[in-house]
Each structure stands twice: as C-alpha cells, then as structure tokens.
Amino acid sequence: MVSNKSLDTFPRDGYIVMDMGDMEIWDGADLALIREMFTRLVDGASHKNVGIDMSSVKYIPSGFFGLLFDWFERGIGIRLYDAQPHVRDMMWFRQFFVENSRGCFELTAVVSRETSIADDESEIDSLQDTEIMDPSDSNDQMQVASLTS
C-alpha cells in the first residue's frame, strides 16, 4: 500500500534526489517510504538515475543496502550525496560505493579495491594461510565431523 507521506525531490547532476530532510535515524517505516518513493520515481516517472541526500542521516536500517542494490540490479543509477563519515565507514558502503569527481558516492557492482575484509596485514596473512576444505575429500569430511561433534 502506498502511503500519502512523500519526500521532496530535486534534480542534481542528471539525478532526481530524494531530500531526507532532518531524518537522522531511519526505522522500518522510513525504509518503506524510501521504497515507495523509488517506485514512484522509477516506475511512475521513469527516472533512470536516483540519489538520496544523506546529509542528516546518522543511522540506517540493515535493509537499506539491499533496497538500493535491488534497484541497481534493475539498471537504475544510484548515488548517495553528503554521506556522514560513520555511514561511509560501513562495510557495504566501503565495498560498493565509489566517490566520483562531484563529491558524491555511486553504487557500483565492482567491489572497491581500496577496501579489504581485513584492515590489518596480519589478518590478511592469516586469511591467506587458511586451508580451504574440499567437501568431496573424505579426510576433510572427517575433520568437519570432528569439528561439529
């Protein structure tokens, strides 16, 4: 069901941008509102590039990235404008958003090369030394069985 509540939008650099106003903390209802606005902008008004002004946002529900990625997979360009430092530090943000020359962040399918799962070289070394078990190998199956018992 589409609510009567709406977000203001404005054009910026070829994108239609949702103005989140002073919404610092989003909950599930806010996420539903954003989903509805995406539907209105993309399916209703045929916009191919959508942005979100994140200048006031301090907390994002876990489903936000999934929502963005669903639209991205449909071929919609996604930008986040003025994201706060703690939002930019989130793992999904660091891995899938790239800062462009206009100072905003674009969703990309390519994992950022600047980001690794492990921030510390010793963690990377230990990950490289980790042996991957082959489930078709009977010795590995016995090791897995002993780990789970």
N, CA and C atoms as an extended XYZ file, in Angstrom:
447
Properties=species:S:1:pos:R:3:atomname:S:1:resname:S:1:resid:I:1 pbc="F F F"
N         0.845       -1.178        0.000 N   MET     1
C         0.000        0.000        0.000 CA  MET     1
C         0.887        1.236        0.000 C   MET     1
N         0.575        2.195       -0.830 N   VAL     2
C         1.328        3.432       -0.922 CA  VAL     2
C         0.752        4.431        0.068 C   VAL     2
N         1.653        5.014        0.873 N   SER     3
C         1.189        5.980        1.867 CA  SER     3
C         1.014        7.350        1.226 C   SER     3
N         0.357        8.232        1.954 N   ASN     4
C         0.185        9.604        1.488 CA  ASN     4
C         1.424       10.441        1.759 C   ASN     4
N         2.279        9.949        2.660 N   LYS     5
C         3.501       10.665        3.001 CA  LYS     5
C         4.449       10.621        1.806 C   LYS     5
N         5.174       11.702        1.574 N   SER     6
C         6.063       11.783        0.432 CA  SER     6
C         7.331       12.528        0.825 C   SER     6
N         8.381       12.312        0.068 N   LEU     7
C         9.632       13.028        0.276 CA  LEU     7
C         9.779       14.066       -0.824 C   LEU     7
N        10.387       15.186       -0.493 N   ASP     8
C        10.681       16.179       -1.521 CA  ASP     8
C        11.805       15.661       -2.403 C   ASP     8
N        11.783       16.038       -3.664 N   THR     9
C        12.843       15.654       -4.587 CA  THR     9
C        13.331       16.892       -5.327 C   THR     9
N        14.552       16.801       -5.826 N   PHE    10
C        15.110       17.890       -6.619 CA  PHE    10
C        16.119       17.297       -7.605 C   PHE    10
N        16.330       17.954       -8.748 N   PRO    11
C        17.307       17.453       -9.725 CA  PRO    11
C        18.725       17.869       -9.324 C   PRO    11
N        19.685       16.981       -9.597 N   ARG    12
C        21.095       17.296       -9.330 CA  ARG    12
C        21.959       16.415      -10.232 C   ARG    12
N        22.730       17.029      -11.103 N   ASP    13
C        23.679       16.328      -11.971 CA  ASP    13
C        23.047       15.180      -12.751 C   ASP    13
N        21.835       15.361      -13.264 N   GLY    14
C        21.182       14.319      -14.044 CA  GLY    14
C        20.488       13.254      -13.201 C   GLY    14
N        20.455       13.431      -11.896 N   TYR    15
C        19.784       12.503      -10.978 CA  TYR    15
C        18.601       13.219      -10.346 C   TYR    15
N        17.572       12.466       -9.985 N   ILE    16
C        16.491       13.007       -9.166 CA  ILE    16
C        16.835       12.569       -7.740 C   ILE    16
N        16.942       13.534       -6.837 N   VAL    17
C        17.452       13.268       -5.493 CA  VAL    17
C        16.327       13.389       -4.474 C   VAL    17
N        16.214       12.367       -3.624 N   MET    18
C        15.263       12.404       -2.507 CA  MET    18
C        15.883       13.197       -1.368 C   MET    18
N        15.160       14.200       -0.914 N   ASP    19
C        15.604       15.015        0.212 CA  ASP    19
C        15.079       14.387        1.494 C   ASP    19
N        15.962       13.839        2.309 N   MET    20
C        15.562       13.165        3.539 CA  MET    20
C        15.283       14.149        4.670 C   MET    20
N        15.463       15.440        4.404 N   GLY    21
C        15.190       16.453        5.423 CA  GLY    21
C        16.073       16.247        6.636 C   GLY    21
N        15.471       16.344        7.816 N   ASP    22
C        16.258       16.205        9.049 CA  ASP    22
C        16.124       14.814        9.666 C   ASP    22
N        15.744       13.814        8.858 N   MET    23
C        15.601       12.437        9.357 CA  MET    23
C        16.983       11.877        9.673 C   MET    23
N        17.356       11.893       10.961 N   GLU    24
C        18.674       11.400       11.364 CA  GLU    24
C        18.708        9.891       11.513 C   GLU    24
N        17.642        9.344       12.058 N   ILE    25
C        17.578        7.909       12.327 CA  ILE    25
C        16.382        7.344       11.587 C   ILE    25
N        16.658        6.333       10.753 N   TRP    26
C        15.590        5.719        9.972 CA  TRP    26
C        15.138        4.450       10.657 C   TRP    26
N        13.851        4.199       10.570 N   ASP    27
C        13.319        2.921       11.045 CA  ASP    27
C        12.681        2.206        9.851 C   ASP    27
N        12.004        1.112       10.113 N   GLY    28
C        11.388        0.336        9.046 CA  GLY    28
C        10.372        1.126        8.239 C   GLY    28
N         9.624        2.017        8.905 N   ALA    29
C         8.625        2.830        8.202 CA  ALA    29
C         9.305        3.796        7.224 C   ALA    29
N        10.440        4.353        7.638 N   ASP    30
C        11.172        5.254        6.747 CA  ASP    30
C        11.715        4.495        5.539 C   ASP    30
N        12.196        3.280        5.781 N   LEU    31
C        12.689        2.450        4.686 CA  LEU    31
C        11.559        2.121        3.711 C   LEU    31
N        10.371        1.850        4.241 N   ALA    32
C         9.207        1.593        3.379 CA  ALA    32
C         8.871        2.839        2.564 C   ALA    32
N         8.975        4.011        3.174 N   LEU    33
C         8.721        5.262        2.463 CA  LEU    33
C         9.728        5.452        1.325 C   LEU    33
N        10.994        5.151        1.598 N   ILE    34
C        12.020        5.269        0.561 CA  ILE    34
C        11.723        4.303       -0.582 C   ILE    34
N        11.330        3.082       -0.257 N   ARG    35
C        10.981        2.089       -1.278 CA  ARG    35
C         9.816        2.602       -2.131 C   ARG    35
N         8.801        3.168       -1.491 N   GLU    36
C         7.656        3.720       -2.224 CA  GLU    36
C         8.083        4.857       -3.143 C   GLU    36
N         8.984        5.722       -2.642 N   MET    37
C         9.452        6.839       -3.466 CA  MET    37
C        10.248        6.336       -4.661 C   MET    37
N        11.084        5.310       -4.461 N   PHE    38
C        11.801        4.718       -5.587 CA  PHE    38
C        10.802        4.229       -6.634 C   PHE    38
N         9.761        3.550       -6.190 N   THR    39
C         8.756        3.033       -7.114 CA  THR    39
C         8.095        4.171       -7.879 C   THR    39
N         7.734        5.227       -7.173 N   ARG    40
C         7.115        6.382       -7.839 CA  ARG    40
C         8.057        7.018       -8.854 C   ARG    40
N         9.332        7.171       -8.478 N   LEU    41
C        10.292        7.845       -9.346 CA  LEU    41
C        10.691        6.992      -10.544 C   LEU    41
N        10.874        5.703      -10.324 N   VAL    42
C        11.370        4.830      -11.385 CA  VAL    42
C        10.225        4.284      -12.238 C   VAL    42
N         9.257        3.646      -11.618 N   ASP    43
C         8.160        3.045      -12.377 CA  ASP    43
C         7.143        4.086      -12.827 C   ASP    43
N         6.847        5.039      -11.956 N   GLY    44
C         5.843        6.053      -12.282 CA  GLY    44
C         6.356        7.162      -13.177 C   GLY    44
N         7.500        7.746      -12.815 N   ALA    45
C         8.017        8.897      -13.558 CA  ALA    45
C         9.170        8.543      -14.499 C   ALA    45
N         9.533        7.280      -14.569 N   SER    46
C        10.553        6.768      -15.496 CA  SER    46
C        11.942        7.391      -15.334 C   SER    46
N        12.318        7.714      -14.107 N   HIS    47
C        13.685        8.190      -13.857 CA  HIS    47
C        14.632        6.998      -13.865 C   HIS    47
N        15.798        7.176      -14.458 N   LYS    48
C        16.799        6.098      -14.532 CA  LYS    48
C        17.952        6.316      -13.560 C   LYS    48
N        18.000        7.492      -12.940 N   ASN    49
C        19.068        7.821      -12.001 CA  ASN    49
C        18.454        8.460      -10.760 C   ASN    49
N        18.673        7.816       -9.604 N   VAL    50
C        18.066        8.289       -8.358 CA  VAL    50
C        19.153        8.464       -7.303 C   VAL    50
N        19.075        9.559       -6.577 N   GLY    51
C        20.015        9.826       -5.495 CA  GLY    51
C        19.276       10.060       -4.193 C   GLY    51
N        20.024        9.995       -3.111 N   ILE    52
C        19.466       10.263       -1.787 CA  ILE    52
C        20.398       11.214       -1.068 C   ILE    52
N        19.847       12.314       -0.567 N   ASP    53
C        20.610       13.266        0.237 CA  ASP    53
C        20.748       12.685        1.636 C   ASP    53
N        21.977       12.361        2.021 N   MET    54
C        22.247       11.691        3.294 CA  MET    54
C        22.851       12.639        4.331 C   MET    54
N        22.764       13.938        4.121 N   SER    55
C        23.474       14.899        4.962 CA  SER    55
C        23.079       14.866        6.435 C   SER    55
N        21.871       14.465        6.772 N   SER    56
C        21.437       14.419        8.177 CA  SER    56
C        21.438       13.015        8.763 C   SER    56
N        21.644       12.008        7.934 N   VAL    57
C        21.440       10.622        8.345 CA  VAL    57
C        22.575       10.119        9.245 C   VAL    57
N        22.170        9.583       10.407 N   LYS    58
C        23.145        9.050       11.360 CA  LYS    58
C        23.008        7.548       11.563 C   LYS    58
N        21.842        6.991       11.264 N   TYR    59
C        21.626        5.553       11.423 CA  TYR    59
C        20.760        5.054       10.280 C   TYR    59
N        21.186        3.920        9.694 N   ILE    60
C        20.484        3.336        8.559 CA  ILE    60
C        20.074        1.917        8.908 C   ILE    60
N        18.829        1.520        8.668 N   PRO    61
C        18.427        0.132        8.911 CA  PRO    61
C        19.183       -0.820        7.985 C   PRO    61
N        19.330       -2.044        8.417 N   SER    62
C        20.128       -3.021        7.677 CA  SER    62
C        19.603       -3.297        6.279 C   SER    62
N        18.331       -3.130        6.034 N   GLY    63
C        17.762       -3.421        4.726 CA  GLY    63
C        18.006       -2.348        3.674 C   GLY    63
N        18.595       -1.233        4.058 N   PHE    64
C        18.777       -0.115        3.127 CA  PHE    64
C        19.654       -0.504        1.939 C   PHE    64
N        20.801       -1.140        2.201 N   PHE    65
C        21.680       -1.504        1.101 CA  PHE    65
C        21.000       -2.504        0.163 C   PHE    65
N        20.277       -3.458        0.718 N   GLY    66
C        19.553       -4.427       -0.114 CA  GLY    66
C        18.559       -3.740       -1.025 C   GLY    66
N        17.851       -2.757       -0.484 N   LEU    67
C        16.892       -1.985       -1.279 CA  LEU    67
C        17.609       -1.282       -2.427 C   LEU    67
N        18.739       -0.626       -2.128 N   LEU    68
C        19.487        0.076       -3.168 CA  LEU    68
C        19.994       -0.895       -4.229 C   LEU    68
N        20.516       -2.026       -3.783 N   PHE    69
C        21.086       -2.975       -4.722 CA  PHE    69
C        20.004       -3.594       -5.610 C   PHE    69
N        18.810       -3.806       -5.061 N   ASP    70
C        17.705       -4.309       -5.891 CA  ASP    70
C        17.422       -3.356       -7.051 C   ASP    70
N        17.386       -2.055       -6.784 N   TRP    71
C        17.129       -1.073       -7.836 CA  TRP    71
C        18.310       -0.999       -8.789 C   TRP    71
N        19.521       -1.088       -8.259 N   PHE    72
C        20.724       -1.075       -9.089 CA  PHE    72
C        20.708       -2.239      -10.079 C   PHE    72
N        20.306       -3.413       -9.610 N   GLU    73
C        20.234       -4.583      -10.490 CA  GLU    73
C        19.189       -4.417      -11.592 C   GLU    73
N        18.239       -3.540      -11.381 N   ARG    74
C        17.232       -3.238      -12.415 CA  ARG    74
C        17.745       -2.211      -13.418 C   ARG    74
N        18.988       -1.753      -13.245 N   GLY    75
C        19.586       -0.803      -14.177 CA  GLY    75
C        19.470        0.652      -13.764 C   GLY    75
N        19.073        0.906      -12.532 N   ILE    76
C        18.927        2.279      -12.048 CA  ILE    76
C        20.256        2.758      -11.467 C   ILE    76
N        20.692        3.953      -11.878 N   GLY    77
C        21.892        4.560      -11.299 CA  GLY    77
C        21.572        5.043       -9.889 C   GLY    77
N        22.438        4.738       -8.937 N   ILE    78
C        22.201        5.095       -7.536 CA  ILE    78
C        23.360        5.952       -7.038 C   ILE    78
N        23.026        7.098       -6.463 N   ARG    79
C        24.026        7.964       -5.831 CA  ARG    79
C        23.570        8.322       -4.422 C   ARG    79
N        24.542        8.420       -3.525 N   LEU    80
C        24.312        8.943       -2.178 CA  LEU    80
C        25.097       10.244       -2.059 C   LEU    80
N        24.408       11.294       -1.646 N   TYR    81
C        25.016       12.609       -1.528 CA  TYR    81
C        25.246       12.958       -0.062 C   TYR    81
N        26.412       13.547        0.206 N   ASP    82
C        26.743       14.099        1.522 CA  ASP    82
C        26.626       13.078        2.651 C   ASP    82
N        27.100       11.857        2.421 N   ALA    83
C        27.048       10.823        3.459 CA  ALA    83
C        27.990       11.183        4.607 C   ALA    83
N        27.511       11.009        5.825 N   GLN    84
C        28.289       11.278        7.024 CA  GLN    84
C        29.436       10.263        7.151 C   GLN    84
N        30.517       10.621        7.844 N   PRO    85
C        31.670        9.716        7.963 CA  PRO    85
C        31.326        8.327        8.511 C   PRO    85
N        30.470        8.235        9.530 N   HIS    86
C        30.157        6.914       10.086 CA  HIS    86
C        29.354        6.056        9.102 C   HIS    86
N        28.594        6.682        8.215 N   VAL    87
C        27.892        5.932        7.170 CA  VAL    87
C        28.916        5.446        6.141 C   VAL    87
N        29.867        6.319        5.781 N   ARG    88
C        30.903        5.938        4.815 CA  ARG    88
C        31.805        4.832        5.358 C   ARG    88
N        31.864        4.662        6.666 N   ASP    89
C        32.699        3.622        7.264 CA  ASP    89
C        32.023        2.255        7.305 C   ASP    89
N        30.746        2.181        6.973 N   MET    90
C        30.059        0.889        6.983 CA  MET    90
C        30.637        0.000        5.874 C   MET    90
N        30.786       -1.285        6.169 N   MET    91
C        31.457       -2.193        5.230 CA  MET    91
C        30.799       -2.202        3.854 C   MET    91
N        29.461       -2.301        3.795 N   TRP    92
C        28.793       -2.340        2.492 CA  TRP    92
C        29.041       -1.055        1.729 C   TRP    92
N        29.126        0.062        2.436 N   PHE    93
C        29.369        1.346        1.780 CA  PHE    93
C        30.771        1.365        1.190 C   PHE    93
N        31.771        0.979        2.004 N   ARG    94
C        33.172        0.994        1.547 CA  ARG    94
C        33.390        0.038        0.386 C   ARG    94
N        32.668       -1.065        0.351 N   GLN    95
C        32.888       -2.056       -0.692 CA  GLN    95
C        32.180       -1.751       -2.001 C   GLN    95
N        31.030       -1.118       -1.961 N   PHE    96
C        30.227       -0.992       -3.169 CA  PHE    96
C        29.969        0.442       -3.645 C   PHE    96
N        30.439        1.433       -2.910 N   PHE    97
C        30.253        2.819       -3.342 CA  PHE    97
C        31.601        3.440       -3.647 C   PHE    97
N        31.647        4.185       -4.743 N   VAL    98
C        32.871        4.842       -5.175 CA  VAL    98
C        32.596        6.332       -5.253 C   VAL    98
N        33.500        7.123       -4.681 N   GLU    99
C        33.342        8.574       -4.733 CA  GLU    99
C        33.678        9.047       -6.140 C   GLU    99
N        32.832        9.920       -6.688 N   ASN   100
C        33.110       10.448       -8.013 CA  ASN   100
C        33.662       11.862       -7.892 C   ASN   100
N        33.969       12.467       -9.013 N   SER   101
C        34.589       13.791       -9.017 CA  SER   101
C        33.650       14.887       -8.520 C   SER   101
N        32.356       14.607       -8.402 N   ARG   102
C        31.389       15.608       -7.942 CA  ARG   102
C        31.163       15.544       -6.428 C   ARG   102
N        31.906       14.681       -5.734 N   GLY   103
C        31.794       14.604       -4.281 CA  GLY   103
C        30.645       13.758       -3.770 C   GLY   103
N        30.057       12.961       -4.638 N   CYS   104
C        29.005       12.047       -4.188 CA  CYS   104
C        29.502       10.623       -4.386 C   CYS   104
N        28.714        9.671       -3.943 N   PHE   105
C        29.125        8.276       -3.995 CA  PHE   105
C        28.160        7.495       -4.873 C   PHE   105
N        28.723        6.732       -5.811 N   GLU   106
C        27.913        5.957       -6.744 CA  GLU   106
C        28.007        4.479       -6.423 C   GLU   106
N        26.863        3.817       -6.464 N   LEU   107
C        26.817        2.372       -6.273 CA  LEU   107
C        27.395        1.707       -7.512 C   LEU   107
N        28.281        0.770       -7.287 N   THR   108
C        28.906        0.038       -8.376 CA  THR   108
C        28.881       -1.449       -8.063 C   THR   108
N        28.849       -2.275       -9.084 N   ALA   109
C        28.836       -3.722       -8.879 CA  ALA   109
C        30.229       -4.251       -8.567 C   ALA   109
N        31.252       -3.444       -8.814 N   VAL   110
C        32.628       -3.866       -8.593 CA  VAL   110
C        33.017       -3.537       -7.156 C   VAL   110
N        33.536       -4.534       -6.455 N   VAL   111
C        33.990       -4.304       -5.080 CA  VAL   111
C        35.204       -3.400       -5.135 C   VAL   111
N        35.196       -2.365       -4.318 N   SER   112
C        36.288       -1.404       -4.279 CA  SER   112
C        37.606       -2.085       -3.960 C   SER   112
N        38.654       -1.780       -4.733 N   ARG   113
C        39.975       -2.353       -4.494 CA  ARG   113
C        40.623       -1.751       -3.257 C   ARG   113
N        40.181       -0.577       -2.840 N   GLU   114
C        40.759        0.082       -1.674 CA  GLU   114
C        40.322       -0.572       -0.377 C   GLU   114
N        39.304       -1.390       -0.423 N   THR   115
C        38.742       -1.994        0.773 CA  THR   115
C        39.033       -3.472        0.791 C   THR   115
N        39.458       -3.956        1.931 N   SER   116
C        39.615       -5.396        2.081 CA  SER   116
C        38.811       -5.830        3.287 C   SER   116
N        38.510       -7.098        3.363 N   ILE   117
C        37.763       -7.610        4.505 CA  ILE   117
C        38.571       -7.423        5.775 C   ILE   117
N        39.869       -7.588        5.669 N   ALA   118
C        40.750       -7.425        6.823 CA  ALA   118
C        41.512       -6.119        6.662 C   ALA   118
N        41.457       -5.253        7.657 N   ASP   119
C        42.130       -3.963        7.587 CA  ASP   119
C        43.594       -4.056        7.988 C   ASP   119
N        44.004       -5.143        8.563 N   ASP   120
C        45.328       -5.299        9.104 CA  ASP   120
C        46.065       -6.366        8.293 C   ASP   120
N        47.341       -6.102        7.935 N   GLU   121
C        48.079       -7.053        7.099 CA  GLU   121
C        48.211       -8.418        7.749 C   GLU   121
N        48.323       -8.469        9.086 N   SER   122
C        48.443       -9.767        9.745 CA  SER   122
C        47.163      -10.576        9.574 C   SER   122
N        46.012       -9.886        9.569 N   GLU   123
C        44.748      -10.591        9.325 CA  GLU   123
C        44.708      -11.117        7.902 C   GLU   123
N        45.234      -10.335        6.954 N   ILE   124
C        45.253      -10.769        5.565 CA  ILE   124
C        46.155      -11.990        5.430 C   ILE   124
N        47.349      -11.951        6.084 N   ASP   125
C        48.259      -13.091        6.036 CA  ASP   125
C        47.602      -14.340        6.591 C   ASP   125
N        46.866      -14.194        7.719 N   SER   126
C        46.232      -15.371        8.301 CA  SER   126
C        45.113      -15.892        7.407 C   SER   126
N        44.437      -14.998        6.690 N   LEU   127
C        43.413      -15.445        5.751 CA  LEU   127
C        44.038      -16.196        4.584 C   LEU   127
N        45.216      -15.737        4.131 N   GLN   128
C        45.878      -16.401        3.015 CA  GLN   128
C        46.382      -17.777        3.416 C   GLN   128
N        46.733      -17.955        4.700 N   ASP   129
C        47.249      -19.232        5.175 CA  ASP   129
C        46.141      -20.220        5.519 C   ASP   129
N        44.901      -19.782        5.496 N   THR   130
C        43.786      -20.649        5.846 CA  THR   130
C        43.589      -21.713        4.774 C   THR   130
N        43.485      -22.958        5.206 N   GLU   131
C        43.282      -24.057        4.264 CA  GLU   131
C        41.789      -24.224        4.017 C   GLU   131
N        41.421      -24.275        2.763 N   ILE   132
C        40.036      -24.479        2.386 CA  ILE   132
C        39.788      -25.976        2.269 C   ILE   132
N        38.760      -26.445        2.941 N   MET   133
C        38.439      -27.871        2.905 CA  MET   133
C        37.648      -28.202        1.656 C   MET   133
N        37.949      -29.354        1.084 N   ASP   134
C        37.243      -29.849       -0.093 CA  ASP   134
C        36.207      -30.859        0.389 C   ASP   134
N        34.909      -30.557        0.265 N   PRO   135
C        33.881      -31.454        0.796 CA  PRO   135
C        33.864      -32.824        0.131 C   PRO   135
N        34.456      -32.953       -1.051 N   SER   136
C        34.480      -34.256       -1.709 CA  SER   136
C        35.617      -35.136       -1.186 C   SER   136
N        36.537      -34.551       -0.421 N   ASP   137
C        37.662      -35.289        0.145 CA  ASP   137
C        37.216      -35.935        1.455 C   ASP   137
N        37.357      -37.258        1.567 N   SER   138
C        36.876      -37.967        2.764 CA  SER   138
C        37.642      -37.539        4.011 C   SER   138
N        38.918      -37.164        3.902 N   ASN   139
C        39.670      -36.692        5.069 CA  ASN   139
C        39.102      -35.375        5.587 C   ASN   139
N        38.733      -34.474        4.651 N   ASP   140
C        38.134      -33.202        5.054 CA  ASP   140
C        36.778      -33.428        5.698 C   ASP   140
N        36.013      -34.405        5.200 N   GLN   141
C        34.708      -34.701        5.792 CA  GLN   141
C        34.874      -35.178        7.233 C   GLN   141
N        35.927      -35.971        7.490 N   MET   142
C        36.161      -36.439        8.870 CA  MET   142
C        36.555      -35.267        9.750 C   MET   142
N        37.354      -34.303        9.223 N   GLN   143
C        37.738      -33.134       10.013 CA  GLN   143
C        36.509      -32.280       10.337 C   GLN   143
N        35.636      -32.107        9.383 N   VAL   144
C        34.419      -31.344        9.618 CA  VAL   144
C        33.558      -32.053       10.670 C   VAL   144
N        33.448      -33.369       10.564 N   ALA   145
C        32.649      -34.128       11.523 CA  ALA   145
C        33.211      -33.987       12.917 C   ALA   145
N        34.537      -33.985       13.057 N   SER   146
C        35.124      -33.864       14.387 CA  SER   146
C        34.956      -32.445       14.930 C   SER   146
N        34.911      -31.441       14.046 N   LEU   147
C        34.694      -30.068       14.494 CA  LEU   147
C        33.267      -29.866       14.991 C   LEU   147
N        32.315      -30.562       14.394 N   THR   148
C        30.914      -30.356       14.760 CA  THR   148
C        30.474      -31.254       15.905 C   THR   148
N        31.272      -32.252       16.291 N   SER   149
C        30.839      -33.127       17.376 CA  SER   149
C        31.231      -32.596       18.722 C   SER   149
